[in-house]
């Protein structure tokens, strides 16, 4: 199959020949059957979302959004939770205390008493259930109905949520996404098979895939000592680890543990929500990649202003300073806990204030790493590379001016148009 007249970075306008799912030739006026005529649009490697939660993202259409952008106050929250037939389970997502304060079983019972309701907070780490939900699950004695990081235990107690993975794949393809790294800390055993069945993109599942990193999620309330974390890391070797770090102390413990256990290629810091400037040289020495979300300080600006300690606010979700310090950096949307649109993440990375801002080409590069080396050399359109491609309507220089998914004309995986 021939992709005719496309702009390839470093080559100008060329034709691209694809055979057996790979790029085999680039050149001018190549012969053969034309599959796609690019009309001078840029041909890029397909985007890879390096940190996403696919099952949760696929459950969103069957969920009620109750975040700060969706509802305000108890009355609107109650209205949102009461929608739908009585008696059916309600799965509500995206909640933050700025909506209507702290939730517990009693509060939810005052809002909705006639149907099971469970509300997930914006981080995805905690749930609050009302009395009807607890009774339906045989847990009427479960105290205030609040659960912290208990998805594995709760999963079997609720009716299955319909998953629209087909819609996830279709929307991602429209944005030029050809691959995902699923970052659940405790993925279900059958998750990989489910994702491969319903998604056309390439899939990497942390912890389940043998070459993928093992996900380690830390929490300040149960934080291990550095030597304990080092022992856990040592048990994963030779596999790399991807350590969830969203506080200053979590990062410190992780770096101390990696010093003791020794780092290996592929080790990652997930989020890197707070990275003090004095830790940059340490990160560089260890050679770990930071997979960050540069859009969070913008998407969550008001909450961070209220919730994050002033000493930590200058260090939130570093990007430009990491790259300047020689630290490998990549990005993931963290959808559904952030936007699922990588182009929106790029725009935010460009628009960040001060030294964290990136030039547009570098922002695009955050999504061009390989799944197992997200911060390493960026993928290119070259002979021998997989034909996982994103074709734009525009030349690259014009596309970089706006960084929008509207520029995507076609997405291919292994040479097949999605």
CSV table of C-alpha atoms in Angstrom, one decimal:
chain,number,residue,atom,x,y,z
A,1,UNK,CA,0.0,0.0,0.0
A,2,UNK,CA,1.3,3.5,-0.9
A,3,UNK,CA,0.7,6.7,1.0
A,4,UNK,CA,1.2,9.3,-1.6
A,5,UNK,CA,2.6,12.9,-1.2
A,6,UNK,CA,3.0,13.3,2.6
A,7,UNK,CA,5.3,15.5,4.5
A,8,UNK,CA,7.8,13.4,6.6
A,9,UNK,CA,10.0,15.3,9.0
A,10,UNK,CA,13.5,15.4,7.7
A,11,UNK,CA,12.5,14.1,4.3
A,12,UNK,CA,10.2,16.7,2.9
A,13,UNK,CA,7.3,15.6,0.7
A,14,UNK,CA,7.6,12.0,-0.2
A,15,UNK,CA,5.6,8.8,-0.8
A,16,UNK,CA,5.6,6.1,1.9
A,17,UNK,CA,5.3,2.4,1.0
A,18,UNK,CA,3.8,0.0,3.6
A,19,UNK,CA,4.0,-3.7,3.5
A,20,UNK,CA,3.1,-6.4,6.1
A,21,UNK,CA,2.3,-3.7,8.7
A,22,UNK,CA,5.7,-1.9,8.3
A,23,UNK,CA,7.2,1.0,6.5
A,24,UNK,CA,9.5,-0.4,3.8
A,25,UNK,CA,10.4,2.6,1.6
A,26,UNK,CA,10.3,6.4,1.5
A,27,UNK,CA,10.9,8.2,-1.8
A,28,UNK,CA,9.6,10.5,-4.5
A,29,UNK,CA,7.2,9.2,-7.1
A,30,UNK,CA,7.1,5.6,-5.9
A,31,UNK,CA,5.1,3.3,-8.0
A,32,UNK,CA,2.3,1.1,-6.8
A,33,UNK,CA,-1.3,1.1,-5.7
A,34,UNK,CA,-2.2,4.3,-3.9
A,35,UNK,CA,-4.1,3.7,-0.7
A,36,UNK,CA,-4.1,7.2,0.7
A,37,UNK,CA,-3.3,10.5,-1.0
A,38,UNK,CA,-1.8,12.8,1.7
A,39,UNK,CA,-2.0,16.0,-0.3
A,40,UNK,CA,1.1,17.4,1.5
A,41,UNK,CA,-0.2,16.7,5.0
A,42,UNK,CA,2.3,15.7,7.7
A,43,UNK,CA,2.7,12.0,8.4
A,44,UNK,CA,3.7,11.4,12.0
A,45,UNK,CA,4.2,8.3,14.1
A,46,UNK,CA,0.9,7.5,15.9
A,47,UNK,CA,0.5,9.0,19.3
A,48,UNK,CA,1.0,6.8,22.4
A,49,UNK,CA,-0.8,7.6,25.6
A,50,UNK,CA,1.7,6.5,28.2
A,51,UNK,CA,-0.6,6.5,31.3
A,52,UNK,CA,-4.3,5.8,31.0
A,53,UNK,CA,-7.0,3.7,32.8
A,54,UNK,CA,-8.9,2.1,29.9
A,55,UNK,CA,-11.6,0.2,31.8
A,56,UNK,CA,-12.5,3.3,33.9
A,57,UNK,CA,-12.5,5.4,30.7
A,58,UNK,CA,-14.8,2.9,29.0
A,59,UNK,CA,-17.2,3.0,32.0
A,60,UNK,CA,-17.7,6.8,31.8
A,61,UNK,CA,-20.7,6.7,29.4
A,62,UNK,CA,-22.5,4.6,32.0
A,63,UNK,CA,-21.5,6.9,34.8
A,64,UNK,CA,-22.8,10.2,36.2
A,65,UNK,CA,-20.3,13.0,36.2
A,66,UNK,CA,-20.3,14.9,39.5
A,67,UNK,CA,-17.1,16.9,39.3
A,68,UNK,CA,-16.7,20.7,39.9
A,69,UNK,CA,-17.4,21.4,36.2
A,70,UNK,CA,-20.6,19.3,36.3
A,71,UNK,CA,-22.5,20.1,39.5
A,72,UNK,CA,-22.4,22.7,42.3
A,73,UNK,CA,-23.7,22.2,45.8
A,74,UNK,CA,-25.8,19.5,47.4
A,75,UNK,CA,-29.0,20.2,45.5
A,76,UNK,CA,-27.4,19.7,42.1
A,77,UNK,CA,-25.5,16.7,43.3
A,78,UNK,CA,-28.7,15.1,44.6
A,79,UNK,CA,-30.4,15.9,41.2
A,80,UNK,CA,-27.6,14.2,39.3
A,81,UNK,CA,-27.7,11.1,41.5
A,82,UNK,CA,-31.5,10.8,41.4
A,83,UNK,CA,-31.7,10.7,37.7
A,84,UNK,CA,-32.8,7.4,36.2
A,85,UNK,CA,-35.1,4.6,37.3
A,86,UNK,CA,-35.4,3.9,41.1
A,87,UNK,CA,-33.6,0.9,42.4
A,88,UNK,CA,-30.9,0.8,39.7
A,89,UNK,CA,-27.2,1.3,40.7
A,90,UNK,CA,-25.7,4.7,40.2
A,91,UNK,CA,-22.0,5.0,39.5
A,92,UNK,CA,-20.9,8.6,39.9
A,93,UNK,CA,-17.4,9.8,39.1
A,94,UNK,CA,-15.1,12.8,39.3
A,95,UNK,CA,-16.2,14.1,42.7
A,96,UNK,CA,-14.2,16.7,44.6
A,97,UNK,CA,-15.0,18.2,48.0
A,98,UNK,CA,-15.3,21.6,46.4
A,99,UNK,CA,-18.7,20.4,45.0
A,100,UNK,CA,-20.5,19.9,48.2
A,101,UNK,CA,-18.0,19.1,51.0
A,102,UNK,CA,-16.9,15.7,52.4
A,103,UNK,CA,-19.2,12.8,51.6
A,104,UNK,CA,-20.1,9.8,53.7
A,105,UNK,CA,-22.9,7.2,53.9
A,106,UNK,CA,-25.2,9.5,55.9
A,107,UNK,CA,-24.8,12.4,53.5
A,108,UNK,CA,-25.6,10.2,50.5
A,109,UNK,CA,-28.5,8.7,52.3
A,110,UNK,CA,-30.0,12.2,52.8
A,111,UNK,CA,-29.6,12.8,49.0
A,112,UNK,CA,-30.7,9.4,47.7
A,113,UNK,CA,-32.3,6.6,49.7
A,114,UNK,CA,-34.2,4.5,47.2
A,115,UNK,CA,-31.3,3.3,45.0
A,116,UNK,CA,-27.7,2.1,45.4
A,117,UNK,CA,-25.3,4.9,44.9
A,118,UNK,CA,-21.5,4.8,44.8
A,119,UNK,CA,-19.4,8.0,44.2
A,120,UNK,CA,-15.8,7.9,43.2
A,121,UNK,CA,-13.5,10.8,43.9
A,122,UNK,CA,-11.6,12.7,41.2
A,123,UNK,CA,-8.4,10.8,41.8
A,124,UNK,CA,-10.1,7.5,41.3
A,125,UNK,CA,-8.7,6.2,44.7
A,126,UNK,CA,-11.7,6.4,47.0
A,127,UNK,CA,-15.4,5.5,46.9
A,128,UNK,CA,-18.3,6.5,49.1
A,129,UNK,CA,-21.4,4.2,49.1
A,130,UNK,CA,-24.9,5.0,50.4
A,131,UNK,CA,-26.8,2.6,52.6
A,132,UNK,CA,-28.8,1.1,49.8
A,133,UNK,CA,-25.6,0.2,48.0
A,134,UNK,CA,-24.1,-1.4,51.1
A,135,UNK,CA,-27.2,-3.4,51.8
A,136,UNK,CA,-27.4,-4.6,48.2
A,137,UNK,CA,-23.8,-5.8,48.5
A,138,UNK,CA,-24.3,-7.5,51.9
A,139,UNK,CA,-22.2,-4.9,53.7
A,140,UNK,CA,-24.7,-3.0,55.8
A,141,UNK,CA,-22.3,-2.9,58.7
A,142,UNK,CA,-19.5,-1.2,56.6
A,143,UNK,CA,-19.4,1.9,58.8
A,144,UNK,CA,-19.5,5.3,57.1
A,145,UNK,CA,-19.5,3.8,53.6
A,146,UNK,CA,-16.1,5.2,52.7
A,147,UNK,CA,-13.5,2.9,50.9
A,148,UNK,CA,-9.9,3.8,50.1
A,149,UNK,CA,-8.1,2.0,47.4
A,150,UNK,CA,-10.4,-1.0,47.6
A,151,UNK,CA,-11.3,-1.6,44.0
A,152,UNK,CA,-10.1,-5.2,44.0
A,153,UNK,CA,-12.4,-6.1,46.9
A,154,UNK,CA,-15.4,-4.0,45.7
A,155,UNK,CA,-15.3,-5.2,42.0
A,156,UNK,CA,-17.1,-8.4,42.7
A,157,UNK,CA,-19.8,-6.9,44.9
A,158,UNK,CA,-21.4,-4.6,42.3
A,159,UNK,CA,-23.2,-5.3,39.0
A,160,UNK,CA,-20.8,-5.1,36.0
A,161,UNK,CA,-20.6,-1.7,34.5
A,162,UNK,CA,-21.1,-1.6,30.7
A,163,UNK,CA,-17.8,-0.8,29.1
A,164,UNK,CA,-17.8,1.2,25.8
A,165,UNK,CA,-14.3,0.2,24.7
A,166,UNK,CA,-15.3,0.5,21.1
A,167,UNK,CA,-16.1,4.1,21.7
A,168,UNK,CA,-12.8,4.7,23.5
A,169,UNK,CA,-10.9,3.2,20.5
A,170,UNK,CA,-12.9,5.2,18.0
A,171,UNK,CA,-12.4,8.6,19.8
A,172,UNK,CA,-8.7,7.8,20.3
A,173,UNK,CA,-8.3,7.0,16.6
A,174,UNK,CA,-9.9,10.4,15.7
A,175,UNK,CA,-7.1,12.0,17.7
A,176,UNK,CA,-4.3,10.0,16.1
A,177,UNK,CA,-3.7,7.6,19.0
A,178,UNK,CA,-2.3,4.3,18.0
A,179,UNK,CA,-1.3,2.9,21.4
A,180,UNK,CA,-2.1,3.0,25.1
A,181,UNK,CA,-0.2,2.0,28.3
A,182,UNK,CA,-2.8,0.9,30.9
A,183,UNK,CA,-1.6,2.0,34.3
A,184,UNK,CA,-4.0,0.3,36.8
A,185,UNK,CA,-2.1,-0.7,39.9
A,186,UNK,CA,-4.1,-4.0,40.2
A,187,UNK,CA,-5.5,-4.9,36.8
A,188,UNK,CA,-8.0,-7.7,36.6
A,189,UNK,CA,-6.5,-10.9,35.2
A,190,UNK,CA,-8.7,-10.8,32.1
A,191,UNK,CA,-8.2,-7.1,31.4
A,192,UNK,CA,-5.6,-7.6,28.7
A,193,UNK,CA,-7.8,-10.0,26.7
A,194,UNK,CA,-10.7,-7.7,27.1
A,195,UNK,CA,-8.7,-4.7,25.8
A,196,UNK,CA,-7.2,-6.6,22.9
A,197,UNK,CA,-10.7,-7.8,21.8
A,198,UNK,CA,-12.3,-4.4,21.7
A,199,UNK,CA,-9.6,-1.9,21.0
A,200,UNK,CA,-7.8,-1.5,17.6
A,201,UNK,CA,-4.8,0.3,19.2
A,202,UNK,CA,-1.7,-1.4,20.5
A,203,UNK,CA,-2.0,-2.2,24.2
A,204,UNK,CA,0.6,-2.4,26.9
A,205,UNK,CA,-0.7,-3.3,30.4
A,206,UNK,CA,1.5,-2.6,33.4
A,207,UNK,CA,2.1,-5.5,35.7
A,208,UNK,CA,0.4,-8.0,33.4
A,209,UNK,CA,2.7,-7.8,30.4
A,210,UNK,CA,6.0,-9.5,31.0
A,211,UNK,CA,8.1,-6.7,29.5
A,212,UNK,CA,6.0,-3.8,30.9
A,213,UNK,CA,6.8,-2.1,34.2
A,214,UNK,CA,5.3,-3.4,37.4
A,215,UNK,CA,3.1,-0.7,38.8
A,216,UNK,CA,3.7,0.3,42.5
A,217,UNK,CA,1.2,2.7,44.1
A,218,UNK,CA,2.3,4.6,47.2
A,219,UNK,CA,0.2,6.3,49.8
A,220,UNK,CA,1.5,8.6,52.5
A,221,UNK,CA,-0.6,6.9,55.2
A,222,UNK,CA,1.0,3.5,54.5
A,223,UNK,CA,4.3,4.6,53.1
A,224,UNK,CA,7.0,1.9,53.3
A,225,UNK,CA,10.4,2.6,54.6
A,226,UNK,CA,13.0,3.1,51.8
A,227,UNK,CA,14.6,-0.3,52.5
A,228,UNK,CA,11.2,-2.0,52.4
A,229,UNK,CA,10.4,-0.4,49.0
A,230,UNK,CA,13.9,-1.4,47.8
A,231,UNK,CA,13.2,-5.0,48.7
A,232,UNK,CA,9.9,-4.9,46.8
A,233,UNK,CA,11.6,-3.4,43.8
A,234,UNK,CA,14.4,-6.0,43.9
A,235,UNK,CA,11.8,-8.7,43.8
A,236,UNK,CA,10.5,-7.4,40.5
A,237,UNK,CA,13.9,-7.5,38.8
A,238,UNK,CA,14.8,-7.7,36.0
A,239,UNK,CA,11.5,-6.0,35.2
A,240,UNK,CA,11.3,-2.2,35.6
A,241,UNK,CA,9.0,-0.5,38.0
A,242,UNK,CA,6.5,2.4,37.6
A,243,UNK,CA,6.1,4.0,40.9
A,244,UNK,CA,3.1,6.3,41.6
A,245,UNK,CA,4.5,9.4,43.2
A,246,UNK,CA,2.1,12.3,44.0
A,247,UNK,CA,3.8,13.8,47.1
A,248,UNK,CA,7.2,15.1,48.0
A,249,UNK,CA,7.7,12.3,50.6
A,250,UNK,CA,6.7,9.6,48.1
A,251,UNK,CA,9.3,10.8,45.6
A,252,UNK,CA,12.0,10.9,48.3
A,253,UNK,CA,11.2,7.3,49.5
A,254,UNK,CA,11.2,6.1,45.8
A,255,UNK,CA,14.6,7.7,45.0
A,256,UNK,CA,16.2,6.3,48.1
A,257,UNK,CA,14.7,2.9,47.3
A,258,UNK,CA,16.0,3.0,43.7
A,259,UNK,CA,19.4,4.0,45.0
A,260,UNK,CA,19.5,0.9,47.2
A,261,UNK,CA,17.9,-1.6,44.8
A,262,UNK,CA,19.6,-0.1,41.7
A,263,UNK,CA,17.7,1.3,38.7
A,264,UNK,CA,17.2,-0.5,35.4
A,265,UNK,CA,16.2,0.8,32.0
A,266,UNK,CA,12.5,1.3,31.9
A,267,UNK,CA,12.1,2.4,35.5
A,268,UNK,CA,9.5,5.2,35.7
A,269,UNK,CA,8.1,7.8,38.1
A,270,UNK,CA,4.4,8.1,37.4
A,271,UNK,CA,2.9,11.6,37.8
A,272,UNK,CA,5.8,13.2,39.6
A,273,UNK,CA,3.2,15.6,41.0
A,274,UNK,CA,5.8,17.2,43.3
A,275,UNK,CA,9.4,17.2,42.2
A,276,UNK,CA,11.6,19.7,44.2
A,277,UNK,CA,14.3,21.3,42.2
A,278,UNK,CA,17.0,19.8,44.4
A,279,UNK,CA,15.9,16.3,43.3
A,280,UNK,CA,16.5,16.9,39.6
A,281,UNK,CA,20.2,15.8,39.6
A,282,UNK,CA,19.2,12.7,41.6
A,283,UNK,CA,16.6,11.8,39.0
A,284,UNK,CA,19.1,12.3,36.2
A,285,UNK,CA,21.7,10.1,37.9
A,286,UNK,CA,19.2,7.3,38.3
A,287,UNK,CA,18.2,7.5,34.7
A,288,UNK,CA,14.5,7.1,35.5
A,289,UNK,CA,11.8,8.5,33.2
A,290,UNK,CA,9.1,10.8,34.5
A,291,UNK,CA,5.7,10.1,33.0
A,292,UNK,CA,3.8,13.2,33.9
A,293,UNK,CA,0.5,15.1,33.3
A,294,UNK,CA,1.4,18.7,32.5
A,295,UNK,CA,-2.3,19.5,32.1
A,296,UNK,CA,-3.3,18.9,35.7
A,297,UNK,CA,-2.0,22.3,37.1
A,298,UNK,CA,-4.4,23.9,34.7
A,299,UNK,CA,-7.4,21.5,34.8
A,300,UNK,CA,-7.2,21.5,38.7
A,301,UNK,CA,-5.9,25.0,39.3
A,302,UNK,CA,-8.5,26.1,41.9
A,303,UNK,CA,-8.3,22.8,43.8
A,304,UNK,CA,-4.5,22.8,43.8
A,305,UNK,CA,-4.5,26.4,45.0
A,306,UNK,CA,-6.7,25.4,48.0
A,307,UNK,CA,-5.3,21.8,48.7
A,308,UNK,CA,-1.6,21.9,47.9
A,309,UNK,CA,0.8,23.3,50.4
A,310,UNK,CA,2.3,26.6,49.3
A,311,UNK,CA,5.9,25.1,49.5
A,312,UNK,CA,4.9,22.4,46.9
A,313,UNK,CA,3.0,24.6,44.4
A,314,UNK,CA,6.1,25.8,42.5
A,315,UNK,CA,7.1,22.1,42.0
A,316,UNK,CA,3.8,20.8,40.5
A,317,UNK,CA,4.0,18.5,37.5
A,318,UNK,CA,7.3,19.7,36.2
A,319,UNK,CA,7.9,19.4,32.5
A,320,UNK,CA,10.2,22.0,30.9
A,321,UNK,CA,12.7,21.9,33.8
A,322,UNK,CA,12.9,18.1,33.7
A,323,UNK,CA,13.8,18.2,30.0
A,324,UNK,CA,16.3,21.0,30.6
A,325,UNK,CA,17.9,18.9,33.3
A,326,UNK,CA,18.4,15.9,31.0
A,327,UNK,CA,15.7,13.8,32.5
A,328,UNK,CA,13.6,11.6,30.2
A,329,UNK,CA,10.0,12.8,30.1
A,330,UNK,CA,6.8,11.5,28.6
A,331,UNK,CA,3.1,12.3,29.1
A,332,UNK,CA,0.0,10.4,29.7
A,333,UNK,CA,-3.5,11.8,29.9
A,334,UNK,CA,-4.4,9.8,33.0
A,335,UNK,CA,-7.9,9.6,31.5
A,336,UNK,CA,-10.6,9.4,32.8
A,337,UNK,CA,-9.1,11.4,35.7
A,338,UNK,CA,-7.9,14.0,33.2
A,339,UNK,CA,-8.8,14.8,29.6
A,340,UNK,CA,-8.5,11.9,27.2
A,341,UNK,CA,-7.3,14.2,24.4
A,342,UNK,CA,-3.4,14.2,24.1
A,343,UNK,CA,-3.6,17.3,21.9
A,344,UNK,CA,-5.2,19.2,24.8
A,345,UNK,CA,-2.3,18.0,27.0
A,346,UNK,CA,0.2,19.3,24.4
A,347,UNK,CA,-1.5,22.7,24.3
A,348,UNK,CA,-1.4,23.0,28.0
A,349,UNK,CA,2.3,22.0,28.1
A,350,UNK,CA,3.0,24.8,25.7
A,351,UNK,CA,0.9,27.3,27.6
A,352,UNK,CA,2.4,26.6,31.1
A,353,UNK,CA,3.9,29.6,32.8
A,354,UNK,CA,7.6,30.1,33.2
A,355,UNK,CA,10.2,27.4,32.8
A,356,UNK,CA,7.8,24.5,32.7
A,357,UNK,CA,6.4,25.5,29.3
A,358,UNK,CA,7.5,23.5,26.3
A,359,UNK,CA,8.0,24.4,22.6
A,360,UNK,CA,5.2,22.9,20.5
A,361,UNK,CA,7.5,20.3,18.9
A,362,UNK,CA,8.7,19.1,22.3
A,363,UNK,CA,5.1,18.9,23.5
A,364,UNK,CA,4.2,16.6,20.6
A,365,UNK,CA,7.2,14.5,21.5
A,366,UNK,CA,5.8,13.7,24.9
A,367,UNK,CA,3.5,11.2,23.1
A,368,UNK,CA,6.0,9.9,20.5
A,369,UNK,CA,8.1,7.6,22.8
A,370,UNK,CA,7.8,3.8,22.6
A,371,UNK,CA,5.7,2.0,25.2
A,372,UNK,CA,8.7,0.5,27.0
A,373,UNK,CA,10.9,3.6,26.6
A,374,UNK,CA,8.5,6.4,26.8
A,375,UNK,CA,11.1,9.1,27.5
A,376,UNK,CA,13.7,7.6,25.1
A,377,UNK,CA,14.3,8.4,21.5
A,378,UNK,CA,11.1,9.5,19.8
A,379,UNK,CA,9.7,7.3,17.1
A,380,UNK,CA,10.0,8.4,13.5
A,381,UNK,CA,8.5,7.6,10.1
A,382,UNK,CA,11.4,5.5,8.7
A,383,UNK,CA,11.9,2.2,6.8
A,384,UNK,CA,11.6,-0.7,9.2
A,385,UNK,CA,9.3,1.1,11.7
A,386,UNK,CA,5.8,-0.2,12.3
A,387,UNK,CA,3.2,1.5,10.2
A,388,UNK,CA,1.4,3.0,13.2
A,389,UNK,CA,0.8,6.4,11.8
A,390,UNK,CA,-1.1,9.6,12.2
A,391,UNK,CA,-1.8,11.6,9.0
A,392,UNK,CA,-2.6,15.3,9.3
A,393,UNK,CA,-4.5,17.6,7.0
A,394,UNK,CA,-1.8,20.1,7.4
A,395,UNK,CA,2.0,20.4,7.2
A,396,UNK,CA,3.7,20.0,10.6
A,397,UNK,CA,4.6,23.6,11.0
A,398,UNK,CA,0.9,24.6,10.6
A,399,UNK,CA,-0.3,21.9,12.9
A,400,UNK,CA,2.2,22.9,15.6
A,401,UNK,CA,0.6,26.4,15.7
A,402,UNK,CA,-2.7,25.0,17.1
A,403,UNK,CA,-2.0,21.5,18.4
A,404,UNK,CA,-5.6,20.2,17.9
A,405,UNK,CA,-7.0,16.9,17.1
A,406,UNK,CA,-9.0,18.6,14.3
A,407,UNK,CA,-5.8,18.4,12.3
A,408,UNK,CA,-5.9,14.6,12.2
A,409,UNK,CA,-7.1,13.1,8.9
A,410,UNK,CA,-6.4,9.4,9.3
A,411,UNK,CA,-4.9,7.0,11.8
A,412,UNK,CA,-3.3,3.7,10.9
A,413,UNK,CA,-2.2,0.7,13.0
A,414,UNK,CA,0.0,-1.8,11.2
A,415,UNK,CA,-0.9,-0.1,7.9
A,416,UNK,CA,-4.6,-0.5,8.4
A,417,UNK,CA,-6.8,2.6,8.7
A,418,UNK,CA,-8.8,2.7,11.9
